[in-house]
Amino acid sequence: MAGLKTIIALSFVLAIGFLLVILSSALWKQYYPLLVVGTYVLAPLPNWICGRCANPDDFMENSGNAIIDFGRFCTGFLVVMGIALPALLAHCGIIQVPAMIMSIVGGLLIYGTIISFTMFFQEEQDF
């Protein structure tokens, strides 16, 4: 069971991540790096949806985990897109390189915090 200190620490890291992404947009007056927030917020959803769709009560272990693999693939795609999108925008000259760095670091902090929240607060299943 996660305690109050864990919640405070994760909230602080999440706030720093959002601050970095917002500053990467506001300091240079180009608001394209805010798209990173959307990709990192949407990234855990395919794992969650596909994990719910898979039947954990199935007695056949070899029945296939294609739906879980598809969820992991979509999550990986969104995480890579969250890193590649600012790099692409900086390469094209739409945003500047410091904005790209701030956006990538902030996005990784946001995604890491979301994953940490789900790890600390997931329900234990009793058999």
Short mmCIF file of N, CA and C in Angstrom, two decimals:
data_model
loop_
_atom_site.label_atom_id
_atom_site.label_comp_id
_atom_site.label_asym_id
_atom_site.label_seq_id
_atom_site.Cartn_x
_atom_site.Cartn_y
_atom_site.Cartn_z
N MET A 1 0.85 -1.18 0.00
CA MET A 1 0.00 0.00 0.00
C MET A 1 0.88 1.23 0.00
N ALA A 2 0.64 2.10 -0.93
CA ALA A 2 1.42 3.32 -1.05
C ALA A 2 0.97 4.33 -0.01
N GLY A 3 1.93 5.03 0.53
CA GLY A 3 1.63 5.99 1.57
C GLY A 3 1.50 7.40 1.05
N LEU A 4 1.35 8.30 1.99
CA LEU A 4 1.17 9.70 1.67
C LEU A 4 2.44 10.30 1.06
N LYS A 5 3.61 9.84 1.54
CA LYS A 5 4.86 10.36 0.99
C LYS A 5 5.02 9.98 -0.48
N THR A 6 4.58 8.80 -0.84
CA THR A 6 4.64 8.36 -2.23
C THR A 6 3.75 9.23 -3.11
N ILE A 7 2.56 9.52 -2.63
CA ILE A 7 1.63 10.36 -3.39
C ILE A 7 2.20 11.76 -3.57
N ILE A 8 2.78 12.31 -2.52
CA ILE A 8 3.35 13.65 -2.59
C ILE A 8 4.54 13.69 -3.54
N ALA A 9 5.41 12.68 -3.47
CA ALA A 9 6.59 12.65 -4.34
C ALA A 9 6.19 12.50 -5.80
N LEU A 10 5.25 11.60 -6.09
CA LEU A 10 4.82 11.42 -7.47
C LEU A 10 4.10 12.65 -8.01
N SER A 11 3.33 13.31 -7.16
CA SER A 11 2.66 14.53 -7.60
C SER A 11 3.66 15.64 -7.89
N PHE A 12 4.72 15.72 -7.10
CA PHE A 12 5.76 16.71 -7.32
C PHE A 12 6.47 16.47 -8.66
N VAL A 13 6.79 15.22 -8.94
CA VAL A 13 7.45 14.88 -10.21
C VAL A 13 6.51 15.16 -11.38
N LEU A 14 5.24 14.84 -11.24
CA LEU A 14 4.26 15.12 -12.29
C LEU A 14 4.16 16.62 -12.54
N ALA A 15 4.15 17.42 -11.47
CA ALA A 15 4.08 18.88 -11.63
C ALA A 15 5.33 19.41 -12.33
N ILE A 16 6.50 18.87 -12.04
CA ILE A 16 7.72 19.29 -12.72
C ILE A 16 7.64 18.94 -14.21
N GLY A 17 7.12 17.76 -14.53
CA GLY A 17 6.98 17.35 -15.93
C GLY A 17 6.05 18.28 -16.69
N PHE A 18 4.89 18.59 -16.11
CA PHE A 18 3.97 19.52 -16.76
C PHE A 18 4.58 20.91 -16.88
N LEU A 19 5.31 21.35 -15.87
CA LEU A 19 5.96 22.65 -15.91
C LEU A 19 6.97 22.73 -17.05
N LEU A 20 7.76 21.69 -17.21
CA LEU A 20 8.74 21.68 -18.30
C LEU A 20 8.08 21.73 -19.67
N VAL A 21 7.01 20.98 -19.85
CA VAL A 21 6.34 20.97 -21.16
C VAL A 21 5.66 22.32 -21.42
N ILE A 22 5.04 22.89 -20.40
CA ILE A 22 4.39 24.18 -20.58
C ILE A 22 5.42 25.27 -20.84
N LEU A 23 6.54 25.23 -20.11
CA LEU A 23 7.59 26.22 -20.35
C LEU A 23 8.23 26.07 -21.72
N SER A 24 8.36 24.83 -22.19
CA SER A 24 8.93 24.63 -23.53
C SER A 24 8.03 25.24 -24.59
N SER A 25 6.75 25.35 -24.30
CA SER A 25 5.83 25.98 -25.24
C SER A 25 5.78 27.49 -25.05
N ALA A 26 5.68 27.93 -23.81
CA ALA A 26 5.43 29.34 -23.54
C ALA A 26 6.67 30.23 -23.73
N LEU A 27 7.85 29.71 -23.43
CA LEU A 27 9.04 30.55 -23.52
C LEU A 27 9.36 30.95 -24.96
N TRP A 28 9.08 30.06 -25.89
CA TRP A 28 9.38 30.34 -27.29
C TRP A 28 8.14 30.64 -28.11
N LYS A 29 7.00 30.73 -27.47
CA LYS A 29 5.71 31.08 -28.10
C LYS A 29 5.35 30.16 -29.26
N GLN A 30 5.73 28.91 -29.17
CA GLN A 30 5.32 27.87 -30.11
C GLN A 30 4.65 26.78 -29.28
N TYR A 31 3.37 26.54 -29.52
CA TYR A 31 2.60 25.66 -28.65
C TYR A 31 2.48 24.23 -29.17
N TYR A 32 3.28 23.87 -30.15
CA TYR A 32 3.27 22.50 -30.64
C TYR A 32 3.79 21.48 -29.62
N PRO A 33 4.74 21.82 -28.74
CA PRO A 33 5.18 20.81 -27.77
C PRO A 33 4.10 20.35 -26.79
N LEU A 34 2.98 21.06 -26.72
CA LEU A 34 1.89 20.60 -25.85
C LEU A 34 1.26 19.31 -26.36
N LEU A 35 1.51 18.96 -27.62
CA LEU A 35 1.01 17.69 -28.14
C LEU A 35 1.64 16.50 -27.42
N VAL A 36 2.82 16.71 -26.85
CA VAL A 36 3.50 15.64 -26.11
C VAL A 36 2.68 15.21 -24.90
N VAL A 37 2.03 16.18 -24.25
CA VAL A 37 1.21 15.85 -23.08
C VAL A 37 0.10 14.88 -23.48
N GLY A 38 -0.52 15.14 -24.62
CA GLY A 38 -1.59 14.25 -25.08
C GLY A 38 -1.11 12.85 -25.37
N THR A 39 0.07 12.73 -25.98
CA THR A 39 0.56 11.39 -26.29
C THR A 39 0.93 10.62 -25.02
N TYR A 40 1.50 11.30 -24.03
CA TYR A 40 1.87 10.59 -22.80
C TYR A 40 0.68 10.30 -21.91
N VAL A 41 -0.36 11.12 -21.99
CA VAL A 41 -1.57 10.83 -21.22
C VAL A 41 -2.33 9.66 -21.87
N LEU A 42 -2.30 9.59 -23.20
CA LEU A 42 -2.99 8.50 -23.90
C LEU A 42 -2.18 7.21 -23.94
N ALA A 43 -0.89 7.27 -23.66
CA ALA A 43 -0.03 6.10 -23.81
C ALA A 43 -0.43 4.90 -22.95
N PRO A 44 -0.81 5.04 -21.69
CA PRO A 44 -1.18 3.85 -20.91
C PRO A 44 -2.53 3.25 -21.27
N LEU A 45 -3.36 3.98 -22.00
CA LEU A 45 -4.71 3.49 -22.30
C LEU A 45 -4.75 2.18 -23.09
N PRO A 46 -3.92 1.99 -24.14
CA PRO A 46 -4.00 0.69 -24.84
C PRO A 46 -3.64 -0.50 -23.94
N ASN A 47 -2.67 -0.34 -23.06
CA ASN A 47 -2.35 -1.43 -22.13
C ASN A 47 -3.52 -1.71 -21.21
N TRP A 48 -4.16 -0.68 -20.72
CA TRP A 48 -5.27 -0.86 -19.79
C TRP A 48 -6.46 -1.50 -20.49
N ILE A 49 -6.80 -1.00 -21.68
CA ILE A 49 -7.95 -1.54 -22.41
C ILE A 49 -7.70 -2.98 -22.84
N CYS A 50 -6.53 -3.24 -23.39
CA CYS A 50 -6.23 -4.60 -23.85
C CYS A 50 -6.04 -5.56 -22.69
N GLY A 51 -5.57 -5.06 -21.56
CA GLY A 51 -5.46 -5.90 -20.37
C GLY A 51 -6.83 -6.30 -19.84
N ARG A 52 -7.80 -5.42 -19.97
CA ARG A 52 -9.17 -5.72 -19.55
C ARG A 52 -9.87 -6.66 -20.53
N CYS A 53 -9.51 -6.55 -21.80
CA CYS A 53 -10.15 -7.40 -22.81
C CYS A 53 -9.64 -8.83 -22.76
N ALA A 54 -8.39 -9.01 -22.32
CA ALA A 54 -7.84 -10.37 -22.23
C ALA A 54 -8.53 -11.09 -21.08
N ASN A 55 -8.73 -12.35 -21.23
CA ASN A 55 -9.45 -13.13 -20.23
C ASN A 55 -8.45 -13.73 -19.24
N PRO A 56 -8.33 -13.17 -18.05
CA PRO A 56 -7.36 -13.72 -17.09
C PRO A 56 -7.82 -15.02 -16.44
N ASP A 57 -9.10 -15.36 -16.58
CA ASP A 57 -9.62 -16.57 -15.96
C ASP A 57 -9.52 -17.78 -16.86
N ASP A 58 -8.90 -17.63 -18.00
CA ASP A 58 -8.77 -18.74 -18.94
C ASP A 58 -7.76 -19.75 -18.40
N PHE A 59 -8.10 -21.02 -18.45
CA PHE A 59 -7.21 -22.06 -17.95
C PHE A 59 -6.16 -22.48 -18.97
N MET A 60 -6.33 -22.04 -20.21
CA MET A 60 -5.39 -22.38 -21.26
C MET A 60 -4.31 -21.30 -21.30
N GLU A 61 -3.09 -21.62 -20.88
CA GLU A 61 -2.02 -20.64 -20.89
C GLU A 61 -1.53 -20.34 -22.30
N ASN A 62 -1.66 -21.30 -23.20
CA ASN A 62 -1.14 -21.15 -24.55
C ASN A 62 -2.20 -20.67 -25.54
N SER A 63 -3.25 -20.05 -25.05
CA SER A 63 -4.30 -19.61 -25.95
C SER A 63 -3.91 -18.37 -26.74
N GLY A 64 -2.84 -17.71 -26.37
CA GLY A 64 -2.36 -16.55 -27.12
C GLY A 64 -2.62 -15.25 -26.39
N ASN A 65 -1.68 -14.39 -26.46
CA ASN A 65 -1.81 -13.09 -25.82
C ASN A 65 -1.71 -11.99 -26.88
N ALA A 66 -2.37 -12.19 -27.99
CA ALA A 66 -2.26 -11.24 -29.10
C ALA A 66 -2.83 -9.89 -28.72
N ILE A 67 -3.92 -9.87 -27.96
CA ILE A 67 -4.53 -8.59 -27.60
C ILE A 67 -3.63 -7.82 -26.63
N ILE A 68 -2.95 -8.52 -25.74
CA ILE A 68 -2.03 -7.86 -24.80
C ILE A 68 -0.81 -7.35 -25.56
N ASP A 69 -0.32 -8.13 -26.51
CA ASP A 69 0.81 -7.69 -27.32
C ASP A 69 0.44 -6.48 -28.17
N PHE A 70 -0.78 -6.44 -28.68
CA PHE A 70 -1.23 -5.29 -29.46
C PHE A 70 -1.30 -4.04 -28.58
N GLY A 71 -1.76 -4.19 -27.34
CA GLY A 71 -1.79 -3.06 -26.41
C GLY A 71 -0.41 -2.54 -26.09
N ARG A 72 0.54 -3.45 -25.90
CA ARG A 72 1.92 -3.04 -25.65
C ARG A 72 2.53 -2.35 -26.87
N PHE A 73 2.19 -2.84 -28.06
CA PHE A 73 2.68 -2.22 -29.28
C PHE A 73 2.15 -0.79 -29.40
N CYS A 74 0.86 -0.60 -29.16
CA CYS A 74 0.28 0.74 -29.26
C CYS A 74 0.86 1.68 -28.21
N THR A 75 1.08 1.17 -27.00
CA THR A 75 1.69 1.99 -25.95
C THR A 75 3.11 2.38 -26.33
N GLY A 76 3.87 1.42 -26.84
CA GLY A 76 5.23 1.73 -27.29
C GLY A 76 5.24 2.74 -28.42
N PHE A 77 4.29 2.63 -29.33
CA PHE A 77 4.19 3.59 -30.42
C PHE A 77 3.94 5.00 -29.88
N LEU A 78 3.04 5.13 -28.92
CA LEU A 78 2.72 6.44 -28.37
C LEU A 78 3.90 7.02 -27.58
N VAL A 79 4.64 6.18 -26.87
CA VAL A 79 5.80 6.67 -26.12
C VAL A 79 6.89 7.14 -27.08
N VAL A 80 7.14 6.36 -28.12
CA VAL A 80 8.14 6.76 -29.11
C VAL A 80 7.69 8.02 -29.85
N MET A 81 6.40 8.13 -30.12
CA MET A 81 5.90 9.33 -30.77
C MET A 81 6.06 10.55 -29.86
N GLY A 82 5.91 10.37 -28.56
CA GLY A 82 6.11 11.48 -27.63
C GLY A 82 7.55 11.96 -27.60
N ILE A 83 8.48 11.09 -27.92
CA ILE A 83 9.89 11.48 -27.99
C ILE A 83 10.23 12.00 -29.38
N ALA A 84 9.70 11.35 -30.40
CA ALA A 84 10.07 11.69 -31.77
C ALA A 84 9.39 12.96 -32.28
N LEU A 85 8.20 13.27 -31.77
CA LEU A 85 7.49 14.44 -32.26
C LEU A 85 8.24 15.74 -31.98
N PRO A 86 8.73 15.98 -30.75
CA PRO A 86 9.53 17.20 -30.56
C PRO A 86 10.83 17.20 -31.37
N ALA A 87 11.44 16.03 -31.52
CA ALA A 87 12.66 15.97 -32.33
C ALA A 87 12.36 16.30 -33.79
N LEU A 88 11.25 15.83 -34.30
CA LEU A 88 10.85 16.14 -35.67
C LEU A 88 10.54 17.62 -35.83
N LEU A 89 9.83 18.18 -34.85
CA LEU A 89 9.50 19.61 -34.92
C LEU A 89 10.76 20.47 -34.84
N ALA A 90 11.74 20.05 -34.03
CA ALA A 90 12.99 20.80 -33.94
C ALA A 90 13.80 20.64 -35.23
N HIS A 91 13.77 19.47 -35.81
CA HIS A 91 14.50 19.24 -37.06
C HIS A 91 13.94 20.10 -38.19
N CYS A 92 12.63 20.25 -38.22
CA CYS A 92 11.98 21.06 -39.26
C CYS A 92 12.09 22.55 -38.99
N GLY A 93 12.55 22.93 -37.82
CA GLY A 93 12.69 24.34 -37.49
C GLY A 93 11.43 24.98 -36.93
N ILE A 94 10.44 24.18 -36.60
CA ILE A 94 9.20 24.72 -36.06
C ILE A 94 9.39 25.14 -34.61
N ILE A 95 10.12 24.32 -33.83
CA ILE A 95 10.47 24.69 -32.46
C ILE A 95 11.99 24.71 -32.36
N GLN A 96 12.50 25.30 -31.29
CA GLN A 96 13.94 25.36 -31.10
C GLN A 96 14.42 24.15 -30.29
N VAL A 97 15.72 23.92 -30.33
CA VAL A 97 16.31 22.74 -29.68
C VAL A 97 16.11 22.76 -28.16
N PRO A 98 16.30 23.88 -27.46
CA PRO A 98 16.02 23.85 -26.01
C PRO A 98 14.57 23.51 -25.69
N ALA A 99 13.64 23.95 -26.53
CA ALA A 99 12.23 23.59 -26.34
C ALA A 99 12.04 22.09 -26.54
N MET A 100 12.76 21.53 -27.50
CA MET A 100 12.69 20.09 -27.73
C MET A 100 13.18 19.31 -26.51
N ILE A 101 14.30 19.74 -25.95
CA ILE A 101 14.87 19.04 -24.79
C ILE A 101 13.93 19.13 -23.60
N MET A 102 13.40 20.33 -23.35
CA MET A 102 12.48 20.50 -22.23
C MET A 102 11.21 19.68 -22.43
N SER A 103 10.73 19.61 -23.65
CA SER A 103 9.52 18.86 -23.95
C SER A 103 9.72 17.36 -23.77
N ILE A 104 10.85 16.85 -24.23
CA ILE A 104 11.12 15.42 -24.10
C ILE A 104 11.31 15.03 -22.63
N VAL A 105 12.09 15.81 -21.89
CA VAL A 105 12.32 15.49 -20.47
C VAL A 105 11.02 15.60 -19.69
N GLY A 106 10.24 16.64 -19.95
CA GLY A 106 8.96 16.79 -19.26
C GLY A 106 8.00 15.67 -19.60
N GLY A 107 7.96 15.27 -20.87
CA GLY A 107 7.08 14.17 -21.28
C GLY A 107 7.47 12.85 -20.64
N LEU A 108 8.77 12.59 -20.56
CA LEU A 108 9.21 11.35 -19.91
C LEU A 108 8.90 11.36 -18.42
N LEU A 109 8.99 12.52 -17.78
CA LEU A 109 8.60 12.62 -16.37
C LEU A 109 7.11 12.36 -16.19
N ILE A 110 6.31 12.90 -17.11
CA ILE A 110 4.86 12.68 -17.03
C ILE A 110 4.54 11.20 -17.21
N TYR A 111 5.10 10.57 -18.23
CA TYR A 111 4.81 9.16 -18.48
C TYR A 111 5.33 8.28 -17.35
N GLY A 112 6.54 8.58 -16.86
CA GLY A 112 7.08 7.80 -15.73
C GLY A 112 6.22 7.91 -14.49
N THR A 113 5.66 9.10 -14.26
CA THR A 113 4.79 9.28 -13.10
C THR A 113 3.49 8.51 -13.27
N ILE A 114 2.93 8.52 -14.47
CA ILE A 114 1.69 7.78 -14.71
C ILE A 114 1.91 6.29 -14.50
N ILE A 115 3.03 5.77 -15.00
CA ILE A 115 3.34 4.36 -14.81
C ILE A 115 3.57 4.05 -13.32
N SER A 116 4.26 4.94 -12.62
CA SER A 116 4.51 4.73 -11.19
C SER A 116 3.21 4.74 -10.39
N PHE A 117 2.29 5.65 -10.74
CA PHE A 117 0.99 5.66 -10.07
C PHE A 117 0.28 4.34 -10.26
N THR A 118 0.28 3.82 -11.48
CA THR A 118 -0.43 2.56 -11.72
C THR A 118 0.26 1.39 -11.02
N MET A 119 1.58 1.42 -10.91
CA MET A 119 2.28 0.33 -10.21
C MET A 119 2.01 0.38 -8.70
N PHE A 120 2.02 1.57 -8.12
CA PHE A 120 1.84 1.67 -6.68
C PHE A 120 0.39 1.45 -6.25
N PHE A 121 -0.57 1.75 -7.12
CA PHE A 121 -1.96 1.71 -6.70
C PHE A 121 -2.78 0.65 -7.41
N GLN A 122 -2.15 -0.33 -8.02
CA GLN A 122 -2.93 -1.39 -8.65
C GLN A 122 -3.44 -2.34 -7.57
N GLU A 123 -4.61 -2.92 -7.86
CA GLU A 123 -5.24 -3.81 -6.90
C GLU A 123 -4.61 -5.18 -6.98
N GLU A 124 -4.41 -5.78 -5.84
CA GLU A 124 -3.90 -7.14 -5.77
C GLU A 124 -5.05 -8.10 -6.00
N GLN A 125 -4.84 -9.10 -6.85
CA GLN A 125 -5.87 -10.07 -7.12
C GLN A 125 -5.62 -11.31 -6.28
N ASP A 126 -6.65 -11.73 -5.56
CA ASP A 126 -6.57 -12.95 -4.75
C ASP A 126 -7.21 -14.08 -5.52
N PHE A 127 -6.60 -15.25 -5.43
CA PHE A 127 -7.13 -16.40 -6.15
C PHE A 127 -7.95 -17.25 -5.22
#
